[in-house]
Amino acid sequence: MALTREQIAQRISQELQDGFYVNLGIGIPTLVANYVPKGITVVLQSENGLLGVGPYPKENEVDADYINAGKETITTLPGSSVFSSAESFAMIRGGHVDLTVMGAMEVDESGSIANWIIPGKMVKGMGGAMDLVACGSRLIIAMQHVSKNGESKILPKCNLPLTGVAVVSKIVTELAVIDVTKEGLVLRERAPGVSIEDIKMATAARLIIPEDVSEIKT
Amino acid sequence: MNKLVKDADEAIKDIFDGAILALGGFGLCGIPENCISALVKKGVKNLTCISNNAGVDEFGIGLLLQQRQVKKMISSYVGENKLFEQLVLSGELELELTPQGTLAEKLRAGGAGIPAFFTATGYGTEIAKGKEVRQYDGKNYILERSLFADFAIVKAWKGDAMGNLVFRGTARNFNPNVATASHKTIAEVEHLVPIGEIDPDQVHVPGIYIKRIFQGKNYEKRIEKRKTSEG
């Protein structure tokens, strides 16, 4: 059985460590916040200028002055801090954020990633993604293994314009957990009931298959 | 010293056709609503707008786009605005997409008299085309030019006649950086307070950067994505 979006987030949450400062992108990455393991404190960074992103507000707490990077209304927590965009990206670009989780349209064997533009079709922009991937902190990609058209999103080389070059540490999809290493992409874990053969079929990139590929636990 | 002006119309009176404007705000949060409305009313054209986002179709900078007052946008993310995408794809509007951190730093550096800086952001991507690459300690960086605008427009929560500003929550965002990136910076505030009421330790933007300030009115403070824990 392929993992649900929630299970992908749950698997990624196992990578969190106590004291981590974490930036979560829009979509599946946002869900990671719901699965922070007990006994662990992480601080969520929102690149519009907030450390310590709290839960969504109650109806009577909604405040236009408090939003996250996805422009959703949010709350702060005891110990939160607010700052300017330049300060926010100083902490990102300075490598002070421990972990970033974001989605992608394509990832390749070298750990390069594309997620900001489809030439001639979609002009949205990179927002903070190029800064977040280039800063040298750990980068986990949360995404579906294949596109809606059934094409693999894990490629020998990205086709779309890049967001960053050789920046991804780990890829978590509904089928597998894959590490990006100097030697290439290494299959570490497979979703329950999904065979290594299934994963190879869904992956256009070359996969290194170690002897021991464990089942993803969520 | 006389920085206090009556309203947005007076504050923007000398903004000319073809001016380069830097505007504060992230999405619709912390945008200078009054000045944008006044610019629409004044009808200035061929503007270059430096702003992280381009508003939505019928609010924020979207209002200036509707009237075709903008020639060029320098932004990091414009995905919330359909008209915008249409104008760019049809070639009517020039767009310089800039990574968000690079944009913030271009404003900060520009305001601090630093004409350019090296950053790892965008190395090896389309953003790096034509830019100098230099290696420091084994890592590749590209050279980015800073930004300095003819006029900067910010919105603060509180301000005084000296131009000292205080922001509230994430409505701070680009505003403090934008405020420094011009010699003609206009601030509109929700609460104009007497000089001395703001504790010097709590000032977010010192008054030196602000040339004109006024008490804003009728703030809509629209919410782009209202999300609650109650669903």
PDB file of C-alpha atoms in Angstrom, chain A residues 22-152:
ATOM      1  CA  VAL A  22      12.616  23.725  10.848  1.00  0.00           C
ATOM      2  CA  ASN A  23      11.144  25.372   7.764  1.00  0.00           C
ATOM      3  CA  LEU A  24       8.153  23.538   6.314  1.00  0.00           C
ATOM      4  CA  GLY A  25       6.947  24.264   2.785  1.00  0.00           C
ATOM      5  CA  ILE A  26       3.391  24.316   1.508  1.00  0.00           C
ATOM      6  CA  GLY A  27       1.408  21.067   1.033  1.00  0.00           C
ATOM      7  CA  ILE A  28       2.589  17.761   2.518  1.00  0.00           C
ATOM      8  CA  PRO A  29       5.501  19.476   4.349  1.00  0.00           C
ATOM      9  CA  THR A  30       3.037  21.575   6.389  1.00  0.00           C
ATOM     10  CA  LEU A  31       1.472  18.348   7.691  1.00  0.00           C
ATOM     11  CA  VAL A  32       4.786  17.341   9.320  1.00  0.00           C
ATOM     12  CA  ALA A  33       3.932  19.785  12.118  1.00  0.00           C
ATOM     13  CA  ASN A  34       1.070  17.472  13.156  1.00  0.00           C
ATOM     14  CA  TYR A  35       3.421  14.549  13.881  1.00  0.00           C
ATOM     15  CA  VAL A  36       6.228  16.018  15.986  1.00  0.00           C
ATOM     16  CA  PRO A  37       7.276  13.071  18.218  1.00  0.00           C
ATOM     17  CA  LYS A  38       6.466  13.337  21.923  1.00  0.00           C
ATOM     18  CA  GLY A  39       9.205  14.768  24.118  1.00  0.00           C
ATOM     19  CA  ILE A  40      10.775  16.681  21.246  1.00  0.00           C
ATOM     20  CA  THR A  41      10.659  20.448  20.845  1.00  0.00           C
ATOM     21  CA  VAL A  42      11.110  21.910  17.382  1.00  0.00           C
ATOM     22  CA  VAL A  43      10.669  25.550  16.390  1.00  0.00           C
ATOM     23  CA  LEU A  44       8.969  26.203  13.070  1.00  0.00           C
ATOM     24  CA  GLN A  45      10.342  29.047  10.952  1.00  0.00           C
ATOM     25  CA  SER A  46       8.082  30.895   8.547  1.00  0.00           C
ATOM     26  CA  GLU A  47      10.110  32.875   6.019  1.00  0.00           C
ATOM     27  CA  ASN A  48       7.812  35.904   6.109  1.00  0.00           C
ATOM     28  CA  GLY A  49       9.346  36.605   9.500  1.00  0.00           C
ATOM     29  CA  LEU A  50       8.298  34.334  12.368  1.00  0.00           C
ATOM     30  CA  LEU A  51       9.996  31.767  14.579  1.00  0.00           C
ATOM     31  CA  GLY A  52       7.600  29.631  16.569  1.00  0.00           C
ATOM     32  CA  VAL A  53       4.604  29.186  14.274  1.00  0.00           C
ATOM     33  CA  GLY A  54       1.585  28.174  16.345  1.00  0.00           C
ATOM     34  CA  PRO A  55      -1.608  26.368  15.346  1.00  0.00           C
ATOM     35  CA  TYR A  56      -4.298  27.891  13.146  1.00  0.00           C
ATOM     36  CA  PRO A  57      -6.366  30.424  15.145  1.00  0.00           C
ATOM     37  CA  LYS A  58      -9.824  29.854  16.540  1.00  0.00           C
ATOM     38  CA  GLU A  59     -12.524  31.774  14.678  1.00  0.00           C
ATOM     39  CA  ASN A  60     -12.397  34.648  17.206  1.00  0.00           C
ATOM     40  CA  GLU A  61      -8.575  34.785  17.175  1.00  0.00           C
ATOM     41  CA  VAL A  62      -8.166  35.353  13.407  1.00  0.00           C
ATOM     42  CA  ASP A  63      -5.815  38.326  12.909  1.00  0.00           C
ATOM     43  CA  ALA A  64      -4.805  39.689   9.493  1.00  0.00           C
ATOM     44  CA  ASP A  65      -1.399  40.683  10.901  1.00  0.00           C
ATOM     45  CA  TYR A  66      -0.445  37.079  11.651  1.00  0.00           C
ATOM     46  CA  ILE A  67       0.052  34.840   8.620  1.00  0.00           C
ATOM     47  CA  ASN A  68       2.467  32.116   7.532  1.00  0.00           C
ATOM     48  CA  ALA A  69       4.500  31.926   4.323  1.00  0.00           C
ATOM     49  CA  GLY A  70       1.513  30.243   2.641  1.00  0.00           C
ATOM     50  CA  LYS A  71      -0.521  33.375   3.528  1.00  0.00           C
ATOM     51  CA  GLU A  72      -2.732  31.389   5.914  1.00  0.00           C
ATOM     52  CA  THR A  73      -3.809  32.919   9.210  1.00  0.00           C
ATOM     53  CA  ILE A  74      -1.815  31.479  12.133  1.00  0.00           C
ATOM     54  CA  THR A  75      -1.029  32.109  15.796  1.00  0.00           C
ATOM     55  CA  THR A  76       2.201  32.550  17.731  1.00  0.00           C
ATOM     56  CA  LEU A  77       3.385  30.545  20.739  1.00  0.00           C
ATOM     57  CA  PRO A  78       5.034  31.486  24.035  1.00  0.00           C
ATOM     58  CA  GLY A  79       8.656  32.095  23.003  1.00  0.00           C
ATOM     59  CA  SER A  80       7.866  33.092  19.414  1.00  0.00           C
ATOM     60  CA  SER A  81       9.718  35.953  17.752  1.00  0.00           C
ATOM     61  CA  VAL A  82       8.895  38.209  14.812  1.00  0.00           C
ATOM     62  CA  PHE A  83      11.396  39.888  12.480  1.00  0.00           C
ATOM     63  CA  SER A  84      11.874  41.401   9.045  1.00  0.00           C
ATOM     64  CA  SER A  85      12.283  39.519   5.768  1.00  0.00           C
ATOM     65  CA  ALA A  86      16.001  40.345   5.562  1.00  0.00           C
ATOM     66  CA  GLU A  87      16.512  38.994   9.093  1.00  0.00           C
ATOM     67  CA  SER A  88      14.465  35.916   8.211  1.00  0.00           C
ATOM     68  CA  PHE A  89      16.612  35.136   5.199  1.00  0.00           C
ATOM     69  CA  ALA A  90      19.799  35.986   7.066  1.00  0.00           C
ATOM     70  CA  MET A  91      19.022  33.090   9.400  1.00  0.00           C
ATOM     71  CA  ILE A  92      18.139  30.868   6.427  1.00  0.00           C
ATOM     72  CA  ARG A  93      21.096  31.833   4.245  1.00  0.00           C
ATOM     73  CA  GLY A  94      23.437  31.809   7.229  1.00  0.00           C
ATOM     74  CA  GLY A  95      22.697  28.119   7.747  1.00  0.00           C
ATOM     75  CA  HIS A  96      21.006  28.549  11.118  1.00  0.00           C
ATOM     76  CA  VAL A  97      17.894  26.579  10.144  1.00  0.00           C
ATOM     77  CA  ASP A  98      18.537  22.860  10.743  1.00  0.00           C
ATOM     78  CA  LEU A  99      16.057  21.296   8.364  1.00  0.00           C
ATOM     79  CA  THR A 100      13.890  22.294   5.420  1.00  0.00           C
ATOM     80  CA  VAL A 101      11.061  20.163   4.052  1.00  0.00           C
ATOM     81  CA  MET A 102       9.557  21.134   0.697  1.00  0.00           C
ATOM     82  CA  GLY A 103       7.760  19.709  -2.312  1.00  0.00           C
ATOM     83  CA  ALA A 104       9.200  19.358  -5.810  1.00  0.00           C
ATOM     84  CA  MET A 105       8.161  18.868  -9.403  1.00  0.00           C
ATOM     85  CA  GLU A 106      11.393  17.021 -10.223  1.00  0.00           C
ATOM     86  CA  VAL A 107      14.444  15.702  -8.350  1.00  0.00           C
ATOM     87  CA  ASP A 108      17.459  14.099  -9.995  1.00  0.00           C
ATOM     88  CA  GLU A 109      20.365  11.727  -9.280  1.00  0.00           C
ATOM     89  CA  SER A 110      22.690  14.559  -8.260  1.00  0.00           C
ATOM     90  CA  GLY A 111      20.156  15.912  -5.749  1.00  0.00           C
ATOM     91  CA  SER A 112      19.214  18.853  -7.920  1.00  0.00           C
ATOM     92  CA  ILE A 113      15.639  20.026  -7.693  1.00  0.00           C
ATOM     93  CA  ALA A 114      13.108  21.871  -9.871  1.00  0.00           C
ATOM     94  CA  ASN A 115       9.954  23.392  -8.394  1.00  0.00           C
ATOM     95  CA  TRP A 116       9.478  27.002  -9.430  1.00  0.00           C
ATOM     96  CA  ILE A 117       8.506  27.398 -13.063  1.00  0.00           C
ATOM     97  CA  ILE A 118       7.103  25.567 -16.085  1.00  0.00           C
ATOM     98  CA  PRO A 119       8.287  27.717 -19.008  1.00  0.00           C
ATOM     99  CA  GLY A 120       5.421  29.100 -21.078  1.00  0.00           C
ATOM    100  CA  LYS A 121       2.782  27.558 -18.813  1.00  0.00           C
ATOM    101  CA  MET A 122       3.135  28.572 -15.219  1.00  0.00           C
ATOM    102  CA  VAL A 123       4.720  31.711 -13.820  1.00  0.00           C
ATOM    103  CA  LYS A 124       4.517  31.675 -10.067  1.00  0.00           C
ATOM    104  CA  GLY A 125       8.037  32.303  -8.913  1.00  0.00           C
ATOM    105  CA  MET A 126      10.456  30.696  -6.523  1.00  0.00           C
ATOM    106  CA  GLY A 127       9.455  32.609  -3.398  1.00  0.00           C
ATOM    107  CA  GLY A 128      11.956  31.567  -0.742  1.00  0.00           C
ATOM    108  CA  ALA A 129      12.685  28.132  -2.227  1.00  0.00           C
ATOM    109  CA  MET A 130      15.999  29.027  -3.904  1.00  0.00           C
ATOM    110  CA  ASP A 131      17.301  30.502  -0.643  1.00  0.00           C
ATOM    111  CA  LEU A 132      16.120  27.553   1.424  1.00  0.00           C
ATOM    112  CA  VAL A 133      17.738  24.944  -0.835  1.00  0.00           C
ATOM    113  CA  ALA A 134      21.035  26.816  -1.281  1.00  0.00           C
ATOM    114  CA  CYS A 135      21.768  27.474   2.387  1.00  0.00           C
ATOM    115  CA  GLY A 136      23.451  24.140   3.082  1.00  0.00           C
ATOM    116  CA  SER A 137      21.075  22.911   5.784  1.00  0.00           C
ATOM    117  CA  ARG A 138      19.469  19.503   5.484  1.00  0.00           C
ATOM    118  CA  LEU A 139      16.800  19.351   2.758  1.00  0.00           C
ATOM    119  CA  ILE A 140      14.103  16.673   2.642  1.00  0.00           C
ATOM    120  CA  ILE A 141      11.772  16.513  -0.338  1.00  0.00           C
ATOM    121  CA  ALA A 142       8.190  15.365   0.267  1.00  0.00           C
ATOM    122  CA  MET A 143       6.374  14.545  -2.951  1.00  0.00           C
ATOM    123  CA  GLN A 144       4.442  12.031  -5.028  1.00  0.00           C
ATOM    124  CA  HIS A 145       6.745   9.600  -6.812  1.00  0.00           C
ATOM    125  CA  VAL A 146       5.071  10.048 -10.204  1.00  0.00           C
ATOM    126  CA  SER A 147       3.257  13.020 -11.740  1.00  0.00           C
ATOM    127  CA  LYS A 148      -0.470  13.132 -12.504  1.00  0.00           C
ATOM    128  CA  ASN A 149       0.415  12.089 -16.066  1.00  0.00           C
ATOM    129  CA  GLY A 150       2.115   8.990 -14.679  1.00  0.00           C
ATOM    130  CA  GLU A 151       5.652  10.198 -15.343  1.00  0.00           C
ATOM    131  CA  SER A 152       8.432   9.642 -12.834  1.00  0.00           C
TER     132      SER A 152
END
